[in-house]
N, CA, C and O atoms as a DFTB+ gen file, in Angstrom:
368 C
 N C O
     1  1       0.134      34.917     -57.765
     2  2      -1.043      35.477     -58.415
     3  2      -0.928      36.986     -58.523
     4  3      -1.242      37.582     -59.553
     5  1      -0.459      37.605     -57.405
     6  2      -0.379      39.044     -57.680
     7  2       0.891      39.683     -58.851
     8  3       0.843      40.820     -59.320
     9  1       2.035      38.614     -59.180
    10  2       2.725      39.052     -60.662
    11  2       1.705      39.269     -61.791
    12  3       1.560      40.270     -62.492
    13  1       0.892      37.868     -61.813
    14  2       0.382      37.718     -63.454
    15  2      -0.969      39.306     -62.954
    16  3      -0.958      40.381     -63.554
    17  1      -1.738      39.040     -62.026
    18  2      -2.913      40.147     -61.962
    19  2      -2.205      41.800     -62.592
    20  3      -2.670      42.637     -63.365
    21  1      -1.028      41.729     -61.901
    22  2      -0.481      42.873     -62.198
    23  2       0.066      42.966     -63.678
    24  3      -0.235      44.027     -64.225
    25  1       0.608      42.321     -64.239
    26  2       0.849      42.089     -65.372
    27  2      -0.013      42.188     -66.605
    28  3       0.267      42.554     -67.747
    29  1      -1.363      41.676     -65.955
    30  2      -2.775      41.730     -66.975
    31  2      -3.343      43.040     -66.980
    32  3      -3.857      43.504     -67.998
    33  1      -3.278      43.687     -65.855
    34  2      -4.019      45.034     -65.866
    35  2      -2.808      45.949     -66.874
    36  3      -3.030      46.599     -67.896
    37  1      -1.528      45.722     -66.176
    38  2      -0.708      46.644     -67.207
    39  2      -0.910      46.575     -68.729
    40  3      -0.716      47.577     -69.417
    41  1      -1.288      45.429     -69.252
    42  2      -1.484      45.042     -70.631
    43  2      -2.934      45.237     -71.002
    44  3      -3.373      44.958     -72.118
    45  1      -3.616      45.703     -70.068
    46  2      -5.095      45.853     -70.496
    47  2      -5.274      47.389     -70.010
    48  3      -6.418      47.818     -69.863
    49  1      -4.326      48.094     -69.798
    50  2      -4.167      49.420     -69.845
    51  2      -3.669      49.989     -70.710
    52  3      -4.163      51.022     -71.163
    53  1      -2.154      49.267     -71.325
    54  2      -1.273      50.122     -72.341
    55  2      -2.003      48.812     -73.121
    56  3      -3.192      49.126     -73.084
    57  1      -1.966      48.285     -73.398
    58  2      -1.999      47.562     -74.586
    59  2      -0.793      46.473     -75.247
    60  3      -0.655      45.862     -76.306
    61  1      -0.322      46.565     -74.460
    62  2       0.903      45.875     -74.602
    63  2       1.471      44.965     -73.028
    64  3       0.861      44.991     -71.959
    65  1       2.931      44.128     -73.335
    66  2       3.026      43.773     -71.884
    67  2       4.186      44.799     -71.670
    68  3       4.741      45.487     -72.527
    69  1       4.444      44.732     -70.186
    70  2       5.180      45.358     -69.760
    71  2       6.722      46.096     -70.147
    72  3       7.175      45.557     -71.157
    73  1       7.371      46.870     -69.761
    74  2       8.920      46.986     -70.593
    75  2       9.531      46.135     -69.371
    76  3       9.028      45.668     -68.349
    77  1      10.817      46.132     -69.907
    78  2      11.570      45.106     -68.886
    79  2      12.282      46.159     -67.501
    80  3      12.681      45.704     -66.429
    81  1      12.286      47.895     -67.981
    82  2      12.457      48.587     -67.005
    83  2      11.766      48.143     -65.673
    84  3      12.328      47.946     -64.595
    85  1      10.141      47.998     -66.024
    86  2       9.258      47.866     -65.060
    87  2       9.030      46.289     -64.520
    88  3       8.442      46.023     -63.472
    89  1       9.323      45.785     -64.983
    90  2       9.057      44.405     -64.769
    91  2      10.389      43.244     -63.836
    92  3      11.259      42.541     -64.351
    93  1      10.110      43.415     -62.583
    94  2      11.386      42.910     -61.884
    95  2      11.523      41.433     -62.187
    96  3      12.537      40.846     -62.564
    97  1      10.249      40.912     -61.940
    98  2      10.460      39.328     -62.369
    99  2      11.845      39.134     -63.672
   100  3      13.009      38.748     -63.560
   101  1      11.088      39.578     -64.781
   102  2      12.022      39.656     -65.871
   103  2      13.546      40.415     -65.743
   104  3      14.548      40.328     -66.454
   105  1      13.398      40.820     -65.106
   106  2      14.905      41.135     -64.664
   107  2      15.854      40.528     -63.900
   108  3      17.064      40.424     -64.106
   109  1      15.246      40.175     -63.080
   110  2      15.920      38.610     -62.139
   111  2      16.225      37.519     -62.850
   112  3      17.097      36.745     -62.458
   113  1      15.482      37.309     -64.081
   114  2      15.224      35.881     -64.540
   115  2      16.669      36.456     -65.717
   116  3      17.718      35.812     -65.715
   117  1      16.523      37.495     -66.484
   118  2      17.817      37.565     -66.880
   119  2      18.880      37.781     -66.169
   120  3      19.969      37.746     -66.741
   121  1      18.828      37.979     -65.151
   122  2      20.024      38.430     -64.474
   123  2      20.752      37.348     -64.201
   124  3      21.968      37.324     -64.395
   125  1      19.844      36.001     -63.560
   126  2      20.200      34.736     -63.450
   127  2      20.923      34.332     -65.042
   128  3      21.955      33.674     -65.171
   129  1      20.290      34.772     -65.910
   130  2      20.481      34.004     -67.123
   131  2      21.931      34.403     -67.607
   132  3      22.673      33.597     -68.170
   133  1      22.270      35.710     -67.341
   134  2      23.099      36.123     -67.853
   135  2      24.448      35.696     -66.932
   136  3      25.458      35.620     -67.630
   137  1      24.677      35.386     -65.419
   138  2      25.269      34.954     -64.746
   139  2      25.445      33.805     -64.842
   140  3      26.563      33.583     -64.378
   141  1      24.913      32.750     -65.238
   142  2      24.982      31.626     -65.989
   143  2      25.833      31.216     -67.112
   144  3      26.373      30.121     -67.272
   145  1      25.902      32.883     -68.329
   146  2      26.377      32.428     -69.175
   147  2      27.890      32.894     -68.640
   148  3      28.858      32.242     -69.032
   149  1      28.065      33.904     -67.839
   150  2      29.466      34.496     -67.566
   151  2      30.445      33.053     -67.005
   152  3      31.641      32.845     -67.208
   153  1      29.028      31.841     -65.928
   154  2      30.322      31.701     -65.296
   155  2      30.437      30.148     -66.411
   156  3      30.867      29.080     -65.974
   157  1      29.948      30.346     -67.892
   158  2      30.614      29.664     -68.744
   159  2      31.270      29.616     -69.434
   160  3      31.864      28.606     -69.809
   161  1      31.411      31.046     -69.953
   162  2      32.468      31.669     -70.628
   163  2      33.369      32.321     -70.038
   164  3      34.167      32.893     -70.780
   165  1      33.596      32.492     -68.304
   166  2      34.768      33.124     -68.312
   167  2      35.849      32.533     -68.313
   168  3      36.826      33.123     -68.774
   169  1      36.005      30.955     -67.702
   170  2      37.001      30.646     -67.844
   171  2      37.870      30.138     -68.865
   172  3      39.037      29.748     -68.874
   173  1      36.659      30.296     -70.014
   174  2      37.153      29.861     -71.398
   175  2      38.081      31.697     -72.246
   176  3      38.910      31.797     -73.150
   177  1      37.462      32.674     -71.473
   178  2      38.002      33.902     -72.051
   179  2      39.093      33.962     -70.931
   180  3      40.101      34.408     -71.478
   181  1      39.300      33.762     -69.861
   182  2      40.438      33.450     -69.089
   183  2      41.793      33.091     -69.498
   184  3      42.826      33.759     -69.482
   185  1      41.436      31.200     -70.079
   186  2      42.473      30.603     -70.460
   187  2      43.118      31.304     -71.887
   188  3      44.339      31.231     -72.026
   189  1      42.235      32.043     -73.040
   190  2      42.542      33.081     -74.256
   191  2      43.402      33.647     -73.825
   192  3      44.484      33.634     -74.411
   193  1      43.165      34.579     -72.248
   194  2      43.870      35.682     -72.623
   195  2      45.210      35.577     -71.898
   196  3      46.055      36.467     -71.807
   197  1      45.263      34.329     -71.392
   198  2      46.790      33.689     -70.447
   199  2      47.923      33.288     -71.421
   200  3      49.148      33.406     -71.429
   201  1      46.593      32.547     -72.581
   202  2      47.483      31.637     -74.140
   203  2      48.269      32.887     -74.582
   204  3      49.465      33.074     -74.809
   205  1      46.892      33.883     -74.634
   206  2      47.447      35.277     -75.603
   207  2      49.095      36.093     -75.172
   208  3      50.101      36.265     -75.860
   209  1      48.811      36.419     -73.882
   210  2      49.874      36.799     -73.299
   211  2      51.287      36.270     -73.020
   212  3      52.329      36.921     -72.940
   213  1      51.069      34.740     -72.869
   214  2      52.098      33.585     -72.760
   215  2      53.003      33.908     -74.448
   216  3      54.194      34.121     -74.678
   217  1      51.853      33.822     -75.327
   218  2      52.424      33.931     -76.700
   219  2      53.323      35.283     -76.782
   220  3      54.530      35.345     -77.019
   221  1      52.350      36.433     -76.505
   222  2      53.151      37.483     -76.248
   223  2      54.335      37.981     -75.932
   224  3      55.130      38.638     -76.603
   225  1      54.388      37.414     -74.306
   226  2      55.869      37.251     -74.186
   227  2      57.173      36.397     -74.554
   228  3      58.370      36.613     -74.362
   229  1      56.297      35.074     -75.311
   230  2      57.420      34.359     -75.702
   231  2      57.817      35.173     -76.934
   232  3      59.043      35.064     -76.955
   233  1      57.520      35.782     -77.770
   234  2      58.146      36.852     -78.878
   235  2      58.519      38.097     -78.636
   236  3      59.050      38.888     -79.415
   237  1      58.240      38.235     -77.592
   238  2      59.097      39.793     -77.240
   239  2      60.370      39.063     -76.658
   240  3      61.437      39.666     -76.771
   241  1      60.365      37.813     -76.040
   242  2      61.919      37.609     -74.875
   243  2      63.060      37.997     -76.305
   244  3      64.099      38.581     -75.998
   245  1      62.906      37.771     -77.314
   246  2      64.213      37.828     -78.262
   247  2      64.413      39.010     -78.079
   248  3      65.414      39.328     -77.437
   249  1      63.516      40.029     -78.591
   250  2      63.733      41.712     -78.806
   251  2      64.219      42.242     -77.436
   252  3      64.832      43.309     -77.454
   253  1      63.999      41.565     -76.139
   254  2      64.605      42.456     -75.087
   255  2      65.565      41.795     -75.197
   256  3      66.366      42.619     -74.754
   257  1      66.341      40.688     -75.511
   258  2      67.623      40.041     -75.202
   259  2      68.217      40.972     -76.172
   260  3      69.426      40.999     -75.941
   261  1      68.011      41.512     -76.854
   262  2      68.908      42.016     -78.144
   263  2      68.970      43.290     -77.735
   264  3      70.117      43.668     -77.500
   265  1      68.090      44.105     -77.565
   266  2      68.398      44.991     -76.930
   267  2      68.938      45.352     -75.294
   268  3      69.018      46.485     -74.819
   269  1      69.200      44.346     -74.753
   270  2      69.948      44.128     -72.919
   271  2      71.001      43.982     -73.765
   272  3      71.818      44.893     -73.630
   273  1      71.318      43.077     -74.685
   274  2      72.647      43.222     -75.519
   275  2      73.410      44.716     -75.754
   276  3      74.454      45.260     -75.391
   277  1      72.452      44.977     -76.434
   278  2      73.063      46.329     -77.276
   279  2      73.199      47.130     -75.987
   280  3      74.238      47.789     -76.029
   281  1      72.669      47.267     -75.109
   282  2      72.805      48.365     -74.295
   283  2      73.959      47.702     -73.539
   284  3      74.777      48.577     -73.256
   285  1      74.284      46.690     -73.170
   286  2      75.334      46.413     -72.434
   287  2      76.767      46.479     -73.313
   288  3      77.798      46.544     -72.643
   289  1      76.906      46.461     -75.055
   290  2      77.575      46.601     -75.622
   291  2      78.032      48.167     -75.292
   292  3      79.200      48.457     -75.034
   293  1      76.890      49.188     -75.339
   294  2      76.769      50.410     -75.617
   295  2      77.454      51.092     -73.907
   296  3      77.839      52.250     -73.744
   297  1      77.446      50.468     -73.294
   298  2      77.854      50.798     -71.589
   299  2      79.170      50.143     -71.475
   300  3      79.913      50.710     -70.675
   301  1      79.515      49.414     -71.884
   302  2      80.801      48.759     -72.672
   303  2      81.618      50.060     -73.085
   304  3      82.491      50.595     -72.401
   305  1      81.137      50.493     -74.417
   306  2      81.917      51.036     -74.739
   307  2      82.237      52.525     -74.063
   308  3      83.309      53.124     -74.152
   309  1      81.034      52.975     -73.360
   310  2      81.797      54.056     -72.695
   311  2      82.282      53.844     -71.671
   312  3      82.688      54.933     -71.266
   313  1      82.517      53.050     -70.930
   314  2      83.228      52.392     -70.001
   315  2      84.909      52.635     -70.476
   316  3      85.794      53.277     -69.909
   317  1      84.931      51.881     -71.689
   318  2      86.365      51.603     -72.044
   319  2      86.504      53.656     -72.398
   320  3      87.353      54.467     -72.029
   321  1      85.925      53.732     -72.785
   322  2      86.116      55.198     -73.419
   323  2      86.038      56.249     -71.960
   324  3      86.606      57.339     -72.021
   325  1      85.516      55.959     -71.046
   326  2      86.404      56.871     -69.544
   327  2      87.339      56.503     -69.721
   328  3      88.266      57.204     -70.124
   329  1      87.438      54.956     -69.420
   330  2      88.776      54.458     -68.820
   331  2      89.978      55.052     -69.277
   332  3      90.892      55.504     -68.588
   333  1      89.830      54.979     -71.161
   334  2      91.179      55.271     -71.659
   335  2      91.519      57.252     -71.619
   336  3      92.615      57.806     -71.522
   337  1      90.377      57.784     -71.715
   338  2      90.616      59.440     -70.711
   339  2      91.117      59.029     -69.872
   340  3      92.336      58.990     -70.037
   341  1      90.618      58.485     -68.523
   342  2      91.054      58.813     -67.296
   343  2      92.179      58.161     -67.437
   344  3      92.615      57.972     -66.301
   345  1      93.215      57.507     -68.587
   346  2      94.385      56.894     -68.475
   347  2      95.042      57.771     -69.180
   348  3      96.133      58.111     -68.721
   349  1      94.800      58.101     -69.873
   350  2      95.453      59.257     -70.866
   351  2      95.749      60.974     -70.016
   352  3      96.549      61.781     -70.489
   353  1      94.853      61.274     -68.615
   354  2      95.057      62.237     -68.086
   355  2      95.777      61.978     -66.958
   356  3      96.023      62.961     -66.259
   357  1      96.136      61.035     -66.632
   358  2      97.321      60.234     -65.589
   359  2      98.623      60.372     -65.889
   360  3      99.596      60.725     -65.223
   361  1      98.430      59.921     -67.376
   362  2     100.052      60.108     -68.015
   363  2     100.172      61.143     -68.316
   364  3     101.338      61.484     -68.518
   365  1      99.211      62.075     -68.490
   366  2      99.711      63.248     -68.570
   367  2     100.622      64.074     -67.889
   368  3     100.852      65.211     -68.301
């Protein structure tokens, strides 16, 4: 009884009902409401962003294989390219 009493005088003072700043009831009751909807949608924005990422990395694995390639080509070749200095300053 003391919500609604309080509630009536506020509205028979301003003229209106309450804002939701002032009004805790209504704030609880969304707060519930809104916790409700999180724990229905999170695990549905969960599983999105696992799909999303799964997808993600299955199209990048090519571009790093190609490039672990190239760089191992590229370490390759200066490899051989000491080697044949440091063979070439031997026979010297």
């Amino acid at each position: 009884m003391k919500y609604r009493q309080w509630k009536k005088n506020y509205k028979k003072k301003h003229g209106v009902n309450p804002p939701l700043e002032l009004d805790k009831r209504k704030q609880r009751r969304l707060a519930r409401k809104r916790a409700r909807q999180i724990n229905k949608t999170l695990p549905t924005a969960a599983e999105t962003l696992a799909a999303a990422l799964n997808s993600w990395v299955q199209s990048i694995k090519p571009a790093l294989a190609t490039l672990c390639e190239n760089m191992a080509a590229a370490f390759s070749n200066v490899a051989a390219g000491l080697r044949e200095e440091s063979e070439a300053v031997e026979n010297d």
